[in-house]
CSV table of C-alpha atoms in Angstrom, one decimal:
chain,number,residue,atom,x,y,z
A,1,MET,CA,152.4,119.0,109.7
A,2,ALA,CA,155.7,117.6,108.8
A,3,VAL,CA,155.9,115.3,111.8
A,4,GLU,CA,151.8,115.0,111.5
A,5,GLY,CA,152.7,113.6,108.1
A,6,THR,CA,155.2,110.9,109.0
A,7,THR,CA,152.9,110.4,111.8
A,8,GLY,CA,150.3,108.7,109.0
A,9,ARG,CA,152.6,107.4,107.3
A,10,VAL,CA,153.5,105.1,110.1
A,11,THR,CA,150.4,103.8,111.2
A,12,LYS,CA,149.1,103.3,107.9
A,13,ARG,CA,152.6,101.2,107.4
A,14,ARG,CA,151.8,99.6,110.5
A,15,VAL,CA,148.1,99.1,109.8
A,16,ARG,CA,149.1,97.5,106.8
A,17,THR,CA,151.7,95.2,108.7
A,18,ARG,CA,149.8,93.9,111.3
A,19,ALA,CA,146.7,93.0,108.4
A,20,ASN,CA,149.5,91.2,106.5
A,21,LEU,CA,150.7,89.4,109.2
A,22,LEU,CA,146.8,88.3,109.8
A,23,GLU,CA,146.8,87.3,106.4
A,24,ALA,CA,149.6,85.3,106.4
A,25,ALA,CA,148.9,83.3,110.3
A,26,PHE,CA,145.3,82.3,109.0
A,27,ALA,CA,146.6,80.4,105.7
A,28,VAL,CA,149.8,78.9,107.9
A,29,PHE,CA,147.4,77.8,110.6
A,30,ALA,CA,145.3,76.8,108.1
A,31,ALA,CA,147.5,74.5,106.2
A,32,LYS,CA,149.3,73.5,109.6
A,33,GLY,CA,146.9,73.7,112.5
A,34,PHE,CA,147.7,75.7,115.5
A,35,GLY,CA,149.7,74.4,117.9
A,36,ARG,CA,152.0,72.8,114.6
A,37,VAL,CA,153.0,76.8,113.9
A,38,SER,CA,155.9,78.8,115.3
A,39,ILE,CA,156.6,83.0,114.7
A,40,GLU,CA,159.5,82.7,112.5
A,41,GLU,CA,157.7,80.6,110.3
A,42,VAL,CA,154.6,82.9,110.4
A,43,CYS,CA,157.0,85.3,110.0
A,44,GLU,CA,158.4,84.2,106.5
A,45,ALA,CA,155.4,83.4,105.2
A,46,ALA,CA,154.7,87.8,105.8
A,47,GLY,CA,158.0,88.3,104.5
A,48,TYR,CA,158.5,90.4,107.7
A,49,SER,CA,161.3,90.3,110.6
A,50,ARG,CA,159.8,89.0,114.5
A,51,GLY,CA,160.3,92.6,115.5
A,52,ALA,CA,157.7,93.2,113.1
A,53,PHE,CA,155.3,90.5,114.5
A,54,TYR,CA,156.2,91.4,118.4
A,55,SER,CA,155.4,95.0,117.9
A,56,ASN,CA,151.8,94.2,116.9
A,57,PHE,CA,151.6,91.2,119.1
A,58,ASP,CA,152.8,89.2,122.1
A,59,SER,CA,151.9,85.9,120.9
A,60,LEU,CA,150.4,83.6,118.4
A,61,ASP,CA,147.6,83.5,121.2
A,62,GLU,CA,146.9,87.0,120.3
A,63,LEU,CA,147.6,87.4,116.8
A,64,PHE,CA,144.6,84.2,116.7
A,65,PHE,CA,142.1,86.1,119.2
A,66,ALA,CA,142.4,89.4,116.6
A,67,LEU,CA,141.6,87.4,113.8
A,68,TYR,CA,138.9,85.4,115.5
A,69,GLY,CA,137.5,88.8,116.5
A,70,GLU,CA,137.4,89.9,112.6
A,71,ARG,CA,135.3,86.8,111.8
A,72,ALA,CA,133.5,87.0,114.7
A,73,ALA,CA,132.5,91.1,113.7
A,74,LEU,CA,131.5,90.0,110.5
A,75,ILE,CA,129.6,86.8,111.5
A,76,ALA,CA,127.3,89.0,114.0
A,77,GLU,CA,127.0,91.8,111.6
A,78,GLN,CA,125.5,89.3,108.5
A,79,VAL,CA,123.6,87.6,111.1
A,80,ALA,CA,121.8,90.9,113.0
A,81,GLY,CA,121.1,92.1,109.1
A,82,ALA,CA,119.5,89.3,108.1
A,83,LEU,CA,117.2,89.1,110.6
A,84,ALA,CA,116.6,93.1,111.0
A,85,LEU,CA,114.7,93.2,108.1
A,86,ASP,CA,111.3,92.4,109.5
A,87,GLY,CA,110.7,95.2,112.0
A,88,PRO,CA,109.2,93.8,114.9
A,89,ASP,CA,107.5,90.8,114.0
A,90,LEU,CA,110.3,88.2,113.2
A,91,ASP,CA,109.3,86.0,109.8
A,92,VAL,CA,111.4,82.8,111.1
A,93,PRO,CA,111.3,80.8,107.9
A,94,ALA,CA,112.5,84.1,105.9
A,95,ALA,CA,114.5,85.3,108.1
A,96,VAL,CA,116.6,81.9,108.5
A,97,ASP,CA,116.7,81.6,104.8
A,98,ARG,CA,117.9,85.7,104.7
A,99,VAL,CA,120.5,84.0,107.5
A,100,THR,CA,121.7,80.7,106.0
A,101,GLU,CA,122.3,82.3,102.5
A,102,VAL,CA,124.9,84.9,103.8
A,103,LEU,CA,126.3,83.0,106.6
A,104,LEU,CA,130.2,82.3,106.2
A,105,LEU,CA,130.7,79.3,106.2
A,106,ASP,CA,134.4,79.0,105.5
A,107,HIS,CA,136.7,75.3,105.7
A,108,ASP,CA,139.7,77.1,106.5
A,109,TRP,CA,138.3,79.4,109.0
A,110,LEU,CA,136.5,76.1,110.6
A,111,LEU,CA,139.4,74.1,110.6
A,112,VAL,CA,141.8,76.6,112.4
A,113,LYS,CA,139.4,77.5,114.7
A,114,THR,CA,138.6,74.4,115.8
A,115,ASP,CA,142.4,74.3,116.4
A,116,PHE,CA,142.1,76.5,118.5
A,117,LEU,CA,139.3,75.3,120.9
A,118,VAL,CA,141.2,72.1,121.6
A,119,HIS,CA,144.3,74.6,122.4
A,120,ALA,CA,142.4,77.0,123.8
A,121,ALA,CA,140.1,73.9,126.3
A,122,ARG,CA,143.7,73.3,127.9
A,123,ILE,CA,144.0,77.0,129.6
A,124,PRO,CA,141.5,78.3,131.5
A,125,ALA,CA,141.8,81.7,130.7
A,126,LEU,CA,142.4,81.0,126.9
A,127,ALA,CA,138.9,79.4,126.9
A,128,GLN,CA,137.1,82.4,129.5
A,129,THR,CA,138.5,84.6,126.7
A,130,LEU,CA,137.4,82.4,124.1
A,131,LEU,CA,134.0,82.3,125.2
A,132,GLU,CA,133.7,85.9,126.0
A,133,HIS,CA,134.1,86.2,122.0
A,134,ARG,CA,132.0,84.1,121.1
A,135,GLU,CA,129.5,86.0,123.3
A,136,ARG,CA,129.2,88.5,120.0
A,137,LEU,CA,127.4,86.3,118.0
A,138,ARG,CA,125.0,84.6,120.5
A,139,ARG,CA,124.5,88.2,122.0
A,140,ALA,CA,123.1,89.6,118.0
A,141,VAL,CA,121.0,86.6,117.7
A,142,ALA,CA,119.5,86.9,121.4
A,143,ASP,CA,119.0,90.7,120.5
A,144,ARG,CA,116.9,90.6,117.8
A,145,LEU,CA,115.1,87.4,118.9
A,146,ALA,CA,113.8,89.9,122.6
A,147,ARG,CA,112.7,92.8,120.1
A,148,ALA,CA,110.3,90.0,118.7
A,149,THR,CA,108.7,89.1,122.3
A,150,GLY,CA,105.5,89.4,121.9
A,151,HIS,CA,105.4,89.5,117.8
A,152,THR,CA,106.4,86.3,117.2
A,153,GLU,CA,105.8,83.2,119.2
A,154,LEU,CA,109.3,80.9,119.6
A,155,PRO,CA,108.8,77.4,121.0
A,156,ALA,CA,108.2,77.3,124.4
A,157,VAL,CA,110.8,74.2,124.9
A,158,LEU,CA,113.2,76.4,124.3
A,159,GLY,CA,112.6,79.2,127.2
A,160,ASP,CA,113.4,82.8,127.2
A,161,THR,CA,115.5,84.1,123.9
A,162,GLU,CA,118.7,84.2,125.6
A,163,GLY,CA,118.0,80.2,125.4
A,164,ALA,CA,116.6,80.2,121.8
A,165,ALA,CA,120.2,82.0,121.2
A,166,HIS,CA,121.9,79.2,122.5
A,167,ALA,CA,120.4,76.8,121.2
A,168,VAL,CA,121.0,79.0,117.7
A,169,ILE,CA,124.5,78.8,118.5
A,170,ALA,CA,124.2,74.9,119.0
A,171,ALA,CA,122.8,74.3,115.9
A,172,TYR,CA,125.2,76.3,114.5
A,173,ASP,CA,128.5,74.1,115.8
A,174,GLY,CA,127.1,71.0,114.6
A,175,VAL,CA,126.6,72.0,111.1
A,176,THR,CA,130.4,73.2,110.7
A,177,THR,CA,131.3,70.2,112.5
A,178,GLN,CA,130.2,68.2,109.6
A,179,LEU,CA,131.3,70.0,107.0
A,180,LEU,CA,134.8,69.8,108.9
A,181,LEU,CA,134.4,66.8,107.5
A,182,ASP,CA,132.1,66.8,104.6
A,183,ARG,CA,133.5,70.1,102.6
A,184,ASP,CA,129.5,70.2,101.4
A,185,VAL,CA,129.3,74.1,102.3
A,186,GLU,CA,125.5,73.7,100.1
A,187,HIS,CA,124.3,70.7,102.0
A,188,ALA,CA,125.6,72.6,104.7
A,189,ARG,CA,124.1,75.4,104.2
A,190,ALA,CA,120.4,73.3,103.5
A,191,TRP,CA,121.2,71.6,107.0
A,192,LEU,CA,121.3,74.6,108.5
A,193,LYS,CA,118.0,76.1,107.3
A,194,GLN,CA,116.0,72.7,108.5
A,195,LEU,CA,117.5,72.8,111.6
A,196,LEU,CA,116.6,76.2,112.9
A,197,THR,CA,113.5,76.5,110.9
A,198,ALA,CA,112.5,73.0,113.0
A,199,LEU,CA,114.4,74.7,116.2
A,200,LEU,CA,112.6,78.1,115.4
A,201,THR,CA,108.9,77.1,114.7
A,202,ASP,CA,108.3,73.9,116.2
A,203,GLY,CA,108.3,72.4,112.8
A,204,HIS,CA,105.4,73.9,111.9
A,205,ASP,CA,106.6,76.8,109.3
A,206,ASN,CA,108.4,74.2,107.8
A,207,PRO,CA,106.9,72.5,104.7
A,208,ALA,CA,109.4,69.9,105.1
A,209,ALA,CA,107.2,68.8,107.6
A,210,HIS,CA,104.2,69.0,106.2
A,211,SER,CA,105.6,66.5,103.1
A,212,GLY,CA,106.8,64.5,105.5
A,213,GLY,CA,110.4,64.7,103.9
Protein backbone atom coordinates (compact mmCIF):
# COMPACT_ATOMS: atom_id res chain seq x y z
CA MET A 1 0.00 0.00 0.00
CA ALA A 2 2.81 2.40 0.84
CA VAL A 3 4.47 1.75 -2.50
CA GLU A 4 1.25 2.43 -4.40
CA GLY A 5 0.76 5.68 -2.52
CA THR A 6 4.30 6.82 -3.34
CA THR A 7 3.84 5.90 -6.99
CA GLY A 8 0.61 7.86 -7.08
CA ARG A 9 2.28 10.93 -5.62
CA VAL A 10 5.21 10.68 -8.05
CA THR A 11 2.83 10.27 -10.99
CA LYS A 12 0.74 13.25 -9.95
CA ARG A 13 3.85 15.36 -9.45
CA ARG A 14 5.18 14.37 -12.85
CA VAL A 15 1.87 15.22 -14.52
CA ARG A 16 1.85 18.60 -12.79
CA THR A 17 5.48 19.27 -13.77
CA ARG A 18 4.75 18.43 -17.39
CA ALA A 19 1.66 20.67 -17.42
CA ASN A 20 3.62 23.56 -15.88
CA LEU A 21 6.42 23.17 -18.43
CA LEU A 22 3.89 23.22 -21.28
CA GLU A 23 2.17 26.31 -19.91
CA ALA A 24 5.45 28.16 -19.37
CA ALA A 25 6.78 27.16 -22.80
CA PHE A 26 3.64 28.39 -24.51
CA ALA A 27 3.96 31.80 -22.84
CA VAL A 28 7.65 32.09 -23.74
CA PHE A 29 7.11 30.90 -27.33
CA ALA A 30 4.30 33.42 -27.80
CA ALA A 31 6.39 36.27 -26.40
CA LYS A 32 9.71 35.57 -28.13
CA GLY A 33 8.95 33.19 -31.01
CA PHE A 34 9.77 29.52 -31.43
CA GLY A 35 13.39 29.18 -32.51
CA ARG A 36 14.45 32.08 -30.32
CA VAL A 37 13.80 30.29 -27.05
CA SER A 38 16.17 27.98 -25.19
CA ILE A 39 15.39 25.08 -22.90
CA GLU A 40 16.93 27.11 -20.07
CA GLU A 41 14.41 29.92 -20.65
CA VAL A 42 11.50 27.48 -20.52
CA CYS A 43 12.87 25.96 -17.31
CA GLU A 44 13.34 29.38 -15.75
CA ALA A 45 9.80 30.47 -16.66
CA ALA A 46 8.38 27.25 -15.20
CA GLY A 47 10.63 27.27 -12.13
CA TYR A 48 12.22 23.89 -12.86
CA SER A 49 15.68 22.49 -13.57
CA ARG A 50 16.91 21.11 -16.89
CA GLY A 51 16.60 17.68 -15.30
CA ALA A 52 12.86 18.21 -14.86
CA PHE A 53 12.61 19.23 -18.51
CA TYR A 54 14.49 16.19 -19.81
CA SER A 55 12.50 13.83 -17.63
CA ASN A 56 9.44 14.93 -19.65
CA PHE A 57 10.71 15.96 -23.10
CA ASP A 58 13.70 15.14 -25.29
CA SER A 59 13.68 18.52 -27.03
CA LEU A 60 11.73 21.73 -27.62
CA ASP A 61 10.38 20.11 -30.80
CA GLU A 62 8.85 17.29 -28.74
CA LEU A 63 7.43 19.81 -26.29
CA PHE A 64 5.85 21.74 -29.15
CA PHE A 65 4.16 18.61 -30.48
CA ALA A 66 2.72 18.00 -27.02
CA LEU A 67 1.27 21.52 -27.16
CA TYR A 68 0.06 20.98 -30.71
CA GLY A 69 -1.54 17.67 -29.79
CA GLU A 70 -3.54 19.36 -27.02
CA ARG A 71 -4.74 22.18 -29.30
CA ALA A 72 -5.46 19.83 -32.24
CA ALA A 73 -7.52 17.56 -30.00
CA LEU A 74 -9.48 20.53 -28.65
CA ILE A 75 -10.22 21.93 -32.12
CA ALA A 76 -11.17 18.50 -33.48
CA GLU A 77 -13.56 18.03 -30.54
CA GLN A 78 -15.08 21.46 -31.11
CA VAL A 79 -15.62 20.81 -34.81
CA ALA A 80 -16.88 17.24 -34.38
CA GLY A 81 -19.27 18.31 -31.62
CA ALA A 82 -20.66 21.20 -33.64
CA LEU A 83 -21.16 19.00 -36.69
CA ALA A 84 -22.72 16.08 -34.82
CA LEU A 85 -25.99 17.75 -33.83
CA ASP A 86 -27.92 17.36 -37.10
CA GLY A 87 -28.12 13.56 -37.30
CA PRO A 88 -27.49 12.00 -40.72
CA ASP A 89 -28.70 15.13 -42.52
CA LEU A 90 -26.38 18.14 -42.32
CA ASP A 91 -27.85 21.61 -42.10
CA VAL A 92 -24.76 23.32 -43.52
CA PRO A 93 -25.54 26.96 -42.58
CA ALA A 94 -26.55 25.97 -39.03
CA ALA A 95 -23.51 23.70 -38.66
CA VAL A 96 -21.21 26.46 -39.92
CA ASP A 97 -22.77 28.84 -37.38
CA ARG A 98 -21.99 26.40 -34.57
CA VAL A 99 -18.45 25.67 -35.77
CA THR A 100 -17.48 29.32 -36.11
CA GLU A 101 -18.93 30.15 -32.68
CA VAL A 102 -16.91 27.51 -30.81
CA LEU A 103 -13.75 27.26 -32.89
CA LEU A 104 -10.54 28.15 -31.09
CA LEU A 105 -9.13 31.37 -32.58
CA ASP A 106 -6.31 32.24 -30.21
CA HIS A 107 -3.82 34.82 -31.48
CA ASP A 108 -0.93 33.67 -29.28
CA TRP A 109 -1.40 30.06 -30.33
CA LEU A 110 -1.47 31.08 -34.00
CA LEU A 111 1.83 32.92 -33.50
CA VAL A 112 3.47 29.87 -31.93
CA LYS A 113 2.04 27.48 -34.52
CA THR A 114 3.17 29.67 -37.44
CA ASP A 115 6.69 29.99 -36.00
CA PHE A 116 6.91 26.23 -35.70
CA LEU A 117 5.47 25.66 -39.17
CA VAL A 118 8.35 27.66 -40.70
CA HIS A 119 10.83 25.75 -38.52
CA ALA A 120 9.36 22.35 -39.42
CA ALA A 121 9.11 23.13 -43.15
CA ARG A 122 12.92 23.00 -43.36
CA ILE A 123 13.17 19.61 -41.59
CA PRO A 124 11.39 16.81 -43.51
CA ALA A 125 10.85 14.57 -40.48
CA LEU A 126 9.26 17.41 -38.49
CA ALA A 127 7.18 18.45 -41.49
CA GLN A 128 5.82 14.92 -41.78
CA THR A 129 4.97 14.78 -38.07
CA LEU A 130 3.20 18.14 -38.30
CA LEU A 131 1.19 16.91 -41.30
CA GLU A 132 0.12 13.87 -39.27
CA HIS A 133 -1.05 16.11 -36.42
CA ARG A 134 -2.98 18.36 -38.83
CA GLU A 135 -4.65 15.26 -40.24
CA ARG A 136 -6.72 14.83 -37.06
CA LEU A 137 -8.77 17.96 -37.71
CA ARG A 138 -9.20 17.20 -41.40
CA ARG A 139 -10.29 13.65 -40.52
CA ALA A 140 -12.94 14.95 -38.10
CA VAL A 141 -14.42 17.14 -40.86
CA ALA A 142 -14.21 14.44 -43.55
CA ASP A 143 -15.84 11.80 -41.33
CA ARG A 144 -18.79 14.08 -40.58
CA LEU A 145 -19.27 15.01 -44.22
CA ALA A 146 -19.08 11.32 -45.18
CA ARG A 147 -21.90 10.50 -42.74
CA ALA A 148 -24.05 13.11 -44.48
CA THR A 149 -23.47 11.59 -47.93
CA GLY A 150 -26.84 10.73 -49.48
CA HIS A 151 -28.61 13.19 -47.19
CA THR A 152 -26.81 16.44 -47.89
CA GLU A 153 -25.48 17.44 -51.30
CA LEU A 154 -22.08 19.12 -51.42
CA PRO A 155 -20.91 21.26 -54.37
CA ALA A 156 -19.63 19.00 -57.14
CA VAL A 157 -16.56 21.18 -57.63
CA LEU A 158 -15.20 19.96 -54.29
CA GLY A 159 -15.15 16.37 -55.53
CA ASP A 160 -15.66 13.97 -52.62
CA THR A 161 -15.80 14.47 -48.87
CA GLU A 162 -12.00 14.31 -48.68
CA GLY A 163 -11.75 17.24 -51.08
CA ALA A 164 -14.36 19.16 -49.12
CA ALA A 165 -12.48 18.58 -45.85
CA HIS A 166 -9.24 19.84 -47.40
CA ALA A 167 -11.08 22.96 -48.62
CA VAL A 168 -12.52 23.61 -45.15
CA ILE A 169 -9.07 23.39 -43.55
CA ALA A 170 -7.62 25.66 -46.24
CA ALA A 171 -10.32 28.25 -45.48
CA TYR A 172 -9.52 28.05 -41.76
CA ASP A 173 -5.80 28.47 -42.49
CA GLY A 174 -6.47 31.54 -44.64
CA VAL A 175 -8.68 33.24 -42.09
CA THR A 176 -6.27 32.56 -39.24
CA THR A 177 -3.39 34.02 -41.27
CA GLN A 178 -5.35 37.27 -41.56
CA LEU A 179 -6.12 37.10 -37.84
CA LEU A 180 -2.40 36.98 -37.10
CA LEU A 181 -2.03 40.42 -38.64
CA ASP A 182 -5.19 42.32 -37.72
CA ARG A 183 -6.01 40.56 -34.38
CA ASP A 184 -9.72 41.02 -35.11
CA VAL A 185 -11.30 37.81 -33.78
CA GLU A 186 -14.90 38.88 -34.45
CA HIS A 187 -14.11 39.72 -38.06
CA ALA A 188 -12.28 36.40 -38.40
CA ARG A 189 -15.33 34.47 -37.16
CA ALA A 190 -17.68 36.38 -39.48
CA TRP A 191 -15.41 35.89 -42.50
CA LEU A 192 -14.90 32.20 -41.76
CA LYS A 193 -18.68 31.76 -41.52
CA GLN A 194 -19.22 33.42 -44.91
CA LEU A 195 -16.40 31.47 -46.50
CA LEU A 196 -17.47 28.04 -45.23
CA THR A 197 -21.15 28.60 -46.07
CA ALA A 198 -20.29 29.66 -49.61
CA LEU A 199 -17.78 26.83 -49.96
CA LEU A 200 -20.07 24.04 -48.79
CA THR A 201 -23.29 25.25 -50.44
CA ASP A 202 -22.07 27.04 -53.60
CA GLY A 203 -23.44 30.14 -51.86
CA HIS A 204 -27.07 29.08 -52.40
CA ASP A 205 -27.85 29.07 -48.66
CA ASN A 206 -25.86 32.19 -47.88
CA PRO A 207 -28.21 35.12 -47.19
CA ALA A 208 -25.53 37.55 -48.27
CA ALA A 209 -25.48 35.93 -51.70
CA HIS A 210 -29.18 36.69 -52.15
CA SER A 211 -28.98 40.23 -50.80
CA GLY A 212 -25.95 41.17 -52.82
CA GLY A 213 -23.99 41.85 -49.59
